[in-house]
XYZ file of C-alpha atoms in Angstrom:
618
model
C 179.308 101.897 107.385
C 182.296 103.961 106.433
C 185.482 104.994 108.203
C 187.126 108.363 107.784
C 190.891 107.918 107.762
C 193.449 110.394 109.017
C 196.597 111.470 107.200
C 198.951 108.859 105.789
C 196.601 105.955 106.579
C 195.483 103.454 104.003
C 191.718 103.011 103.785
C 190.611 99.503 102.790
C 186.865 98.916 102.527
C 184.654 96.545 100.622
C 181.998 98.691 98.984
C 180.046 95.650 97.807
C 179.662 94.203 101.321
C 178.405 97.506 102.678
C 176.407 98.654 99.615
C 173.096 98.442 101.482
C 174.390 100.292 104.527
C 176.421 102.984 102.802
C 173.675 105.123 101.319
C 174.675 108.718 100.541
C 175.114 110.793 103.644
C 173.211 113.984 104.169
C 174.484 116.871 102.063
C 173.384 119.851 104.084
C 172.894 123.219 102.445
C 175.808 125.362 103.543
C 175.158 128.218 105.916
C 174.437 131.804 105.006
C 178.106 132.783 105.242
C 179.192 130.354 102.523
C 181.136 132.006 99.713
C 180.582 130.777 96.146
C 181.680 131.960 92.701
C 179.063 130.421 90.361
C 176.585 133.277 90.641
C 178.732 136.008 89.043
C 182.181 134.363 88.461
C 183.497 136.379 91.423
C 183.445 135.357 95.090
C 180.184 136.361 96.765
C 177.959 135.369 99.652
C 175.585 132.512 98.852
C 172.606 134.482 100.172
C 173.315 137.267 97.670
C 172.835 135.013 94.633
C 169.278 135.131 93.206
C 169.224 131.471 92.202
C 168.629 127.958 93.503
C 172.118 126.985 94.692
C 173.373 123.986 96.677
C 176.942 123.466 97.873
C 178.529 120.066 98.511
C 181.527 120.482 100.802
C 184.761 118.468 101.005
C 183.658 116.946 104.308
C 180.331 115.852 102.849
C 182.085 114.134 99.953
C 184.422 112.317 102.355
C 181.519 111.193 104.558
C 179.501 109.833 101.649
C 179.880 106.388 100.098
C 180.477 107.909 96.652
C 183.554 106.940 94.670
C 182.838 109.070 91.576
C 181.644 112.610 90.922
C 178.393 111.499 89.203
C 177.526 109.479 92.321
C 178.060 112.576 94.482
C 175.830 114.686 92.202
C 173.026 112.117 92.296
C 172.507 112.937 95.993
C 171.168 116.442 95.312
C 167.436 116.841 94.748
C 166.394 117.758 91.192
C 169.422 116.415 89.336
C 168.849 113.500 86.979
C 172.149 111.641 86.698
C 172.201 108.787 84.183
C 174.918 106.236 83.394
C 175.433 105.318 87.066
C 176.422 101.754 86.239
C 179.225 100.539 88.475
C 180.164 98.043 85.775
C 181.386 100.933 83.601
C 182.853 103.135 86.386
C 180.341 105.897 85.481
C 182.517 106.849 82.492
C 179.488 107.704 80.339
C 177.463 109.440 83.069
C 175.574 112.618 82.181
C 173.510 115.165 84.111
C 170.172 116.646 83.028
C 169.191 119.643 85.172
C 166.506 121.159 82.977
C 164.395 118.236 81.771
C 165.830 118.126 78.229
C 166.070 114.336 78.027
C 168.337 113.180 75.153
C 170.129 116.559 75.038
C 170.328 117.006 78.817
C 174.128 116.738 78.897
C 174.337 119.558 76.320
C 172.132 121.896 78.375
C 173.925 121.392 81.710
C 177.267 123.207 81.945
C 180.083 121.467 83.852
C 182.960 123.637 85.109
C 186.220 123.039 86.954
C 187.356 126.176 88.796
C 185.011 128.172 86.549
C 186.423 126.730 83.286
C 184.098 124.667 81.097
C 184.599 120.920 80.718
C 181.821 120.117 78.241
C 183.144 118.761 74.929
C 182.104 120.412 71.662
C 180.311 117.222 70.632
C 177.432 115.431 72.373
C 179.734 113.161 74.372
C 179.942 112.930 78.139
C 182.226 114.991 80.351
C 185.533 113.291 81.167
C 184.782 112.856 84.872
C 187.824 110.623 85.326
C 190.169 113.560 84.603
C 189.023 115.171 87.890
C 190.279 113.046 90.834
C 187.582 113.127 93.495
C 190.104 113.750 96.293
C 191.166 117.023 94.630
C 187.696 118.570 95.080
C 187.183 121.213 97.758
C 183.477 121.796 97.051
C 180.872 121.494 94.301
C 178.525 124.410 93.572
C 175.236 123.470 91.895
C 173.214 126.317 90.377
C 169.866 125.157 89.003
C 168.285 127.299 86.279
C 169.661 129.295 83.365
C 173.029 131.039 83.700
C 173.632 132.168 80.127
C 174.699 135.688 81.133
C 177.505 134.435 83.362
C 178.737 131.523 81.236
C 177.248 131.709 77.751
C 176.647 128.654 75.602
C 175.061 125.571 77.179
C 174.141 126.953 80.618
C 170.413 126.463 79.935
C 169.351 123.956 82.594
C 171.993 124.872 85.147
C 175.671 124.940 86.116
C 177.835 122.562 88.148
C 181.093 124.211 89.227
C 183.711 121.870 90.729
C 186.183 123.830 92.876
C 189.541 122.174 93.510
C 192.299 122.766 96.067
C 190.521 125.353 98.204
C 191.936 126.427 101.539
C 195.391 125.824 102.964
C 194.760 122.547 104.820
C 197.425 119.901 104.244
C 196.224 116.492 103.056
C 198.294 113.320 102.621
C 196.212 110.200 102.191
C 195.577 107.092 100.132
C 192.336 105.127 99.931
C 191.288 101.876 98.266
C 187.824 100.427 97.658
C 186.948 96.910 96.487
C 183.673 95.636 95.101
C 181.998 92.946 93.055
C 182.902 92.133 89.426
C 186.578 92.629 90.212
C 186.052 96.354 90.818
C 188.782 98.375 92.546
C 188.998 102.148 92.963
C 192.193 103.733 94.290
C 192.714 107.398 95.164
C 195.738 109.289 96.416
C 196.347 112.942 97.212
C 199.359 114.881 98.423
C 198.714 118.523 99.291
C 201.045 120.750 101.290
C 201.530 124.482 101.759
C 204.984 126.018 102.071
C 204.791 129.675 103.067
C 202.370 131.087 100.436
C 202.606 128.303 97.874
C 200.326 125.263 97.859
C 201.332 122.131 95.945
C 198.861 119.382 95.159
C 199.141 116.075 93.300
C 196.161 113.730 93.113
C 195.691 110.495 91.207
C 193.073 107.821 90.564
C 193.172 104.252 89.308
C 189.909 102.383 88.657
C 189.300 98.946 87.149
C 186.353 96.587 86.744
C 185.614 93.357 84.909
C 182.032 94.493 84.318
C 178.760 92.863 85.329
C 178.336 91.049 81.994
C 180.651 89.974 79.142
C 182.322 92.780 77.194
C 181.729 95.447 79.872
C 185.190 95.690 81.456
C 186.568 99.199 82.000
C 189.777 100.878 83.160
C 190.404 104.519 84.077
C 193.558 106.316 85.205
C 194.064 110.006 85.927
C 196.542 112.373 87.502
C 196.224 116.069 88.338
C 198.930 118.482 89.511
C 198.146 121.980 90.728
C 200.183 124.859 92.150
C 198.453 127.793 93.842
C 200.245 130.969 94.869
C 198.972 133.495 97.401
C 200.225 136.845 96.099
C 199.019 138.812 99.120
C 196.246 141.358 99.452
C 193.659 138.908 98.125
C 195.641 138.312 94.931
C 196.273 134.716 93.864
C 197.273 132.600 90.882
C 197.121 128.933 89.972
C 198.098 126.533 87.227
C 196.606 123.076 86.943
C 197.669 120.268 84.586
C 195.861 116.956 84.142
C 195.888 113.712 82.168
C 193.258 110.986 81.940
C 193.079 107.614 80.195
C 190.068 105.321 79.834
C 189.346 102.077 78.052
C 185.881 100.595 78.105
C 184.371 97.616 76.359
C 180.938 98.242 74.878
C 178.321 95.503 74.967
C 175.042 95.479 73.075
C 171.703 96.279 74.689
C 169.930 93.256 76.132
C 167.617 92.051 73.360
C 164.770 89.563 73.808
C 161.448 89.001 75.459
C 161.112 90.100 79.069
C 161.840 87.198 81.415
C 163.369 84.966 78.758
C 166.896 84.227 77.634
C 170.145 85.150 79.354
C 170.189 88.837 80.428
C 173.995 88.739 80.547
C 174.454 87.623 76.947
C 176.130 89.844 74.364
C 175.255 89.796 70.674
C 178.094 88.167 68.713
C 178.194 91.221 66.439
C 179.103 93.400 69.445
C 181.766 91.199 70.991
C 185.084 93.028 71.013
C 183.723 96.570 70.708
C 185.830 98.965 72.765
C 186.579 102.663 73.183
C 189.892 104.185 74.317
C 190.283 107.867 75.225
C 193.303 110.000 76.102
C 192.510 113.409 77.578
C 195.035 116.035 78.711
C 195.252 119.766 79.253
C 195.861 122.625 81.632
C 193.931 125.392 83.384
C 195.373 128.567 84.865
C 193.948 131.638 86.544
C 194.941 134.958 88.092
C 193.109 137.300 90.477
C 194.498 140.828 90.901
C 193.151 143.574 93.171
C 193.742 146.886 91.423
C 192.490 148.980 94.352
C 189.739 148.763 96.954
C 187.050 149.169 94.274
C 188.410 147.153 91.331
C 189.287 143.463 91.017
C 190.419 141.798 87.787
C 190.488 138.101 86.944
C 191.557 136.050 83.954
C 191.584 132.328 83.310
C 192.811 130.365 80.320
C 192.656 126.711 79.374
C 193.750 124.212 76.743
C 192.529 120.662 76.229
C 193.482 117.902 73.806
C 191.426 114.730 73.496
C 191.789 111.650 71.279
C 189.356 108.725 71.138
C 189.736 105.400 69.339
C 186.708 103.198 68.721
C 187.122 99.686 67.354
C 184.211 97.631 65.997
C 185.066 94.108 64.814
C 181.835 93.987 62.813
C 180.654 97.397 61.656
C 177.761 95.965 59.633
C 175.296 94.595 62.169
C 172.961 93.321 59.447
C 175.491 90.762 58.161
C 176.293 87.337 59.554
C 179.065 87.105 62.126
C 181.295 85.289 59.656
C 181.003 88.143 57.139
C 182.529 90.898 59.221
C 183.770 94.284 58.094
C 185.857 95.758 60.912
C 185.859 99.521 61.508
C 188.422 101.734 63.233
C 187.261 105.218 64.203
C 189.431 108.060 65.455
C 188.182 111.316 66.941
C 190.773 113.970 67.745
C 190.138 117.504 68.910
C 191.386 120.423 70.929
C 189.898 123.436 72.695
C 191.430 126.668 73.952
C 189.820 129.558 75.823
C 190.573 132.873 77.536
C 188.218 134.776 79.843
C 189.243 138.155 81.312
C 186.757 140.040 83.526
C 186.615 143.090 85.829
C 184.557 143.729 88.948
C 183.983 147.327 90.032
C 182.261 148.648 93.169
C 180.688 152.076 92.745
C 179.343 153.940 95.746
C 175.577 154.355 95.477
C 175.353 152.452 92.183
C 176.365 148.965 93.261
C 178.596 146.365 91.657
C 179.364 146.116 87.939
C 180.998 143.132 86.274
C 182.133 143.206 82.642
C 183.815 140.349 80.828
C 184.882 138.870 77.522
C 185.050 135.180 76.622
C 186.967 133.758 73.667
C 187.226 130.123 72.655
C 188.304 128.138 69.646
C 187.846 124.420 69.115
C 188.507 121.914 66.368
C 187.557 118.292 66.046
C 188.368 115.849 63.245
C 186.926 112.395 62.826
C 187.914 109.570 60.518
C 186.698 106.030 59.905
C 188.448 103.196 58.103
C 186.889 99.893 57.113
C 188.314 96.524 56.140
C 187.599 95.815 52.451
C 185.182 93.162 51.234
C 185.437 91.173 48.013
C 183.384 92.224 45.007
C 181.627 88.835 45.041
C 180.573 89.420 48.649
C 179.278 92.901 47.804
C 177.201 91.600 44.911
C 175.817 88.802 47.079
C 174.723 91.281 49.759
C 173.223 94.058 47.660
C 169.801 95.422 48.413
C 166.991 92.953 47.814
C 163.489 93.807 48.946
C 162.776 90.169 49.870
C 165.995 88.516 50.990
C 168.048 91.492 52.152
C 165.812 94.532 52.719
C 168.545 96.501 54.490
C 171.147 96.219 51.762
C 174.870 96.140 52.376
C 175.120 98.604 55.242
C 178.448 100.302 54.427
C 178.516 99.464 50.699
C 182.176 98.362 50.883
C 183.311 101.785 52.060
C 187.011 102.089 52.871
C 187.403 105.454 54.621
C 185.772 108.780 55.332
C 186.465 111.893 57.415
C 184.793 114.951 58.876
C 186.228 118.140 60.331
C 184.656 121.043 62.201
C 185.899 124.268 63.785
C 184.067 126.612 66.150
C 185.183 130.133 67.141
C 183.239 131.948 69.875
C 183.441 135.619 70.843
C 181.251 136.828 73.674
C 180.852 139.947 75.821
C 178.720 140.341 78.926
C 177.840 142.754 81.727
C 176.267 142.114 85.136
C 174.914 144.874 87.384
C 173.859 144.630 91.036
C 172.092 147.522 92.740
C 171.385 147.526 96.525
C 167.926 148.781 97.490
C 168.117 149.266 101.249
C 169.052 146.636 103.789
C 166.683 143.956 102.518
C 166.414 144.154 98.732
C 168.954 143.948 95.950
C 168.164 144.159 92.232
C 170.390 142.621 89.587
C 170.459 142.148 85.850
C 172.766 141.262 83.007
C 173.194 140.825 79.269
C 175.447 138.718 77.029
C 175.879 138.491 73.268
C 177.752 135.557 71.786
C 178.764 135.147 68.147
C 179.855 131.762 66.838
C 181.592 131.084 63.527
C 181.424 127.428 62.514
C 182.969 125.715 59.506
C 182.817 122.071 58.473
C 184.236 119.696 55.879
C 182.875 116.239 55.112
C 184.472 113.823 52.605
C 182.219 111.218 51.066
C 183.648 107.722 51.198
C 182.812 107.099 47.553
C 183.400 110.766 46.650
C 180.398 110.504 44.322
C 179.278 114.008 45.247
C 182.669 115.449 46.050
C 183.344 117.093 49.414
C 180.553 118.734 51.414
C 181.530 121.898 53.278
C 179.747 124.772 54.918
C 180.566 127.928 56.854
C 177.984 129.704 58.964
C 177.830 132.457 61.587
C 175.074 132.762 64.179
C 174.586 134.986 67.225
C 172.556 134.519 70.397
C 171.622 136.756 73.319
C 171.251 135.991 77.030
C 169.724 138.181 79.705
C 168.344 138.128 83.223
C 166.584 140.382 85.727
C 166.191 139.437 89.397
C 165.123 140.798 92.784
C 166.644 139.253 95.915
C 165.289 139.818 99.459
C 167.296 138.904 102.585
C 164.516 139.715 105.037
C 165.968 137.793 108.035
C 169.305 136.102 108.794
C 169.287 132.817 106.938
C 165.955 133.600 105.247
C 165.595 134.932 101.720
C 163.412 134.818 98.644
C 164.048 135.832 95.036
C 162.183 136.273 91.784
C 163.943 136.026 88.443
C 163.576 136.065 84.657
C 166.323 134.548 82.533
C 167.101 133.835 78.886
C 169.836 131.352 77.957
C 170.923 129.643 74.753
C 172.627 126.569 73.301
C 174.548 126.345 70.025
C 174.541 122.953 68.265
C 177.308 120.446 68.982
C 179.533 119.627 66.051
C 178.156 116.096 65.689
C 174.702 117.636 65.309
C 175.820 119.040 61.955
C 175.495 115.467 60.659
C 172.690 112.933 60.804
C 172.089 109.396 59.623
C 169.549 108.198 57.068
C 168.724 105.376 54.654
C 168.626 105.854 50.901
C 166.005 104.427 48.526
C 167.778 101.069 48.529
C 167.861 100.839 52.311
C 171.587 101.583 52.597
C 172.514 103.619 55.681
C 174.626 106.714 55.080
C 175.833 109.766 56.995
C 174.044 112.919 55.883
C 175.146 116.532 56.284
C 172.194 118.618 57.471
C 174.084 121.901 57.683
C 174.894 124.134 60.649
C 171.627 124.763 62.451
C 170.689 127.765 64.601
C 171.096 128.031 68.394
C 168.073 127.359 70.584
C 166.905 129.838 73.243
C 165.044 129.319 76.511
C 163.231 131.869 78.688
C 162.666 130.918 82.333
C 160.530 132.490 85.052
C 161.479 131.444 88.571
C 160.655 132.205 92.204
C 162.407 130.562 95.119
C 164.553 130.954 98.186
C 166.222 129.258 101.111
C 165.135 129.166 104.719
C 166.499 128.014 108.078
C 163.779 126.498 110.261
C 164.988 125.234 113.649
C 167.815 122.843 112.661
C 166.665 122.386 109.064
C 167.806 124.132 105.911
C 165.386 124.270 102.983
C 166.100 125.303 99.380
C 163.264 125.391 96.863
C 162.092 127.072 93.661
C 159.142 127.024 91.277
C 159.908 127.530 87.573
C 158.397 127.702 84.101
C 160.479 127.734 80.902
C 159.717 128.111 77.180
C 162.161 126.982 74.468
C 162.251 128.112 70.839
C 164.255 126.571 67.978
C 164.958 123.498 70.101
C 167.634 121.335 68.482
C 166.010 117.994 67.673
C 166.560 114.827 65.651
C 164.058 113.489 63.127
C 164.364 109.679 62.935
C 162.305 109.600 59.722
C 164.615 111.844 57.694
C 167.785 111.228 59.719
C 168.422 114.987 59.989
C 168.975 117.249 62.990
C 166.912 120.416 62.795
C 165.524 123.436 64.685
C 161.964 122.704 65.749
C 159.439 125.350 64.670
C 157.277 124.443 67.663
C 157.715 125.618 71.252
C 158.443 123.250 74.138
C 157.571 124.074 77.745
C 158.896 122.846 81.065
C 157.657 123.713 84.521
C 157.620 122.419 88.067
C 159.084 122.659 91.547
C 162.496 121.593 92.898
C 163.446 121.305 96.569
C 166.132 120.068 98.951
C 165.858 119.713 102.744
C 168.628 118.883 105.238
C 168.112 118.539 108.999
C 170.486 118.138 111.921
C 168.457 115.969 114.301
C 171.411 115.849 116.700
C 175.147 116.552 116.492
C 175.590 112.937 115.336
C 172.466 112.356 113.250
C 171.567 114.098 109.971
C 168.777 113.388 107.505
C 167.829 114.908 104.173
C 165.526 114.636 101.197
C 165.166 116.299 97.827
C 163.518 116.071 94.488
C 161.821 117.639 91.521
C 158.357 117.407 90.044
C 158.021 118.821 86.564
C 156.106 118.575 83.314
C 158.001 118.719 80.015
C 155.734 118.896 76.968
C 155.227 120.210 73.456
C 153.373 123.541 73.650
C 152.012 123.628 70.089
C 152.139 121.846 66.742
C 150.974 118.315 65.923
C 152.186 116.928 69.278
C 150.805 119.757 71.460
C 150.312 118.589 75.033
C 152.362 115.386 74.605
C 155.191 114.733 77.034
C 158.789 115.059 75.827
C 160.321 111.556 75.629
C 162.913 110.267 78.101
C 162.116 112.977 80.680
C 160.722 111.741 84.029
C 158.051 113.753 85.808
C 159.274 112.936 89.327
C 162.757 112.652 90.865
C 163.094 111.903 94.599
C 165.879 110.978 96.978
C 166.312 110.544 100.728
C 169.441 110.119 102.796
C 170.608 109.790 106.408
C 173.945 109.767 108.225
C 174.817 108.753 111.778
C 178.237 109.434 113.311
C 179.171 106.423 115.468
C 182.623 107.671 116.475
C 185.022 110.299 115.190
C 186.183 107.782 112.538
C 183.091 105.719 111.722
C 179.768 106.672 110.184
C 176.779 104.695 108.963
C 174.484 105.986 106.230
């Protein structure tokens, strides 16, 4: 049961006490007049987008029991959201939309107001830097969108839109739960004449469900939007987020034996602290009745500190070698684009994307005595693993990526029912790296490489009745490697683990064939699609060699995804969704075998009943 609170009221609810009753409420597919921007990066009618798209509205977020964005996303059929552990506040949550398993978070693009949030490494998105009360709607486009957004939009796109509309909001809410968990949200949003001011903040804390799993997260976001008249508008958005999370070991032992809450002594004290800040700004300008221009820019700076009291897990607890790791990076981007309407030809969109990013990592280790080193050297009988870090004192890595990309999208009306569309993008990435060996035995490893990748799509959309449409589509998208995929980890002949530099590998490409649509049947809205994709040069990790590499074998994925929402009565809504797919190696020595860590079936069901204007049960 959940209460919706009006302005300036404090919401106090115990999420633990109601955890069984507060299942996610129904997230109904928005109606045919819904306007979205994820399809072409310009505002357009949802029914004109040849893709599988769901929209989660502000009201649906408020009516749900979700306290974090990953929890909200888990309610849509076909999305695999991992890391939903309330003991860690979902700080490490990731989304896999395409069935890519271990690299799912690198093949699903996360945007805020059309600006990418994915880091340039394989880490998770900083969800905590987006206060949930600042969200107006979430647009979820399943399937490749490489033409519109370039790198990483292989499995799909999640676009989080903030501060939409002119409605004033002034509210504070607090949730309490088990393990000392508290989640606090506040938002102040007011419009004065044509200017909208918004400040939102979040504070979240938990003691964790087992030792060494406590977490804290704080964020604040300030945004100013200006209506310039005639459809023109501008905004600037600044944010800051802080997180600290303790990291416990996996539970090790026989099933059904031992204490499942225990933490290995070697892992006690591990913790990660992250500071994340930046700004986003955008401008929309109507040149005349046929031309609209937009530009958005962004800058982000992120620093992470990781402390490990005992970096060498193979040694006894009393023989520790502490490690301090620092990861610091920044990203900047600019994306101008132009939309033109030509009589008889249709709509043309041309754009250019530029981004530059740098990330530097360093590790420092506490020294060990020479006697200790000699006593713990590699010995095939007594110490087969050797001395893990070999008394290393420090090391560092640095990487820079520069992306230049141009694209064009064309839509051509074909009568009152059909519309054809297509597009093309070419992206060139220059990457350079430097890696210093701790012992400097081989000097400094460095490499500079340039690769290019192409994206394209062709689609036919048919709006044959109000609220009824089908589409057929071919798409090619791509993913460049993350900077941490330039390095691997391997053991030498003596069993000593070392970081290895495997070079800058090529981007992977995926071609997808898809047919789908959305339909309104009585009081139900149905969205579904059937797809088949083929991936070449998939970026993979070889645990035998410790290197990341481009696979020479093709991987295939195919299946069906659906989402259904029904209004049984004005007060009672139900819904269900899911995906059934097969992800497998198409050829090579593992032909026909399933890709690891990718489930075949994802299902969810939800219901929501409105008791009064303020209370709902789900």
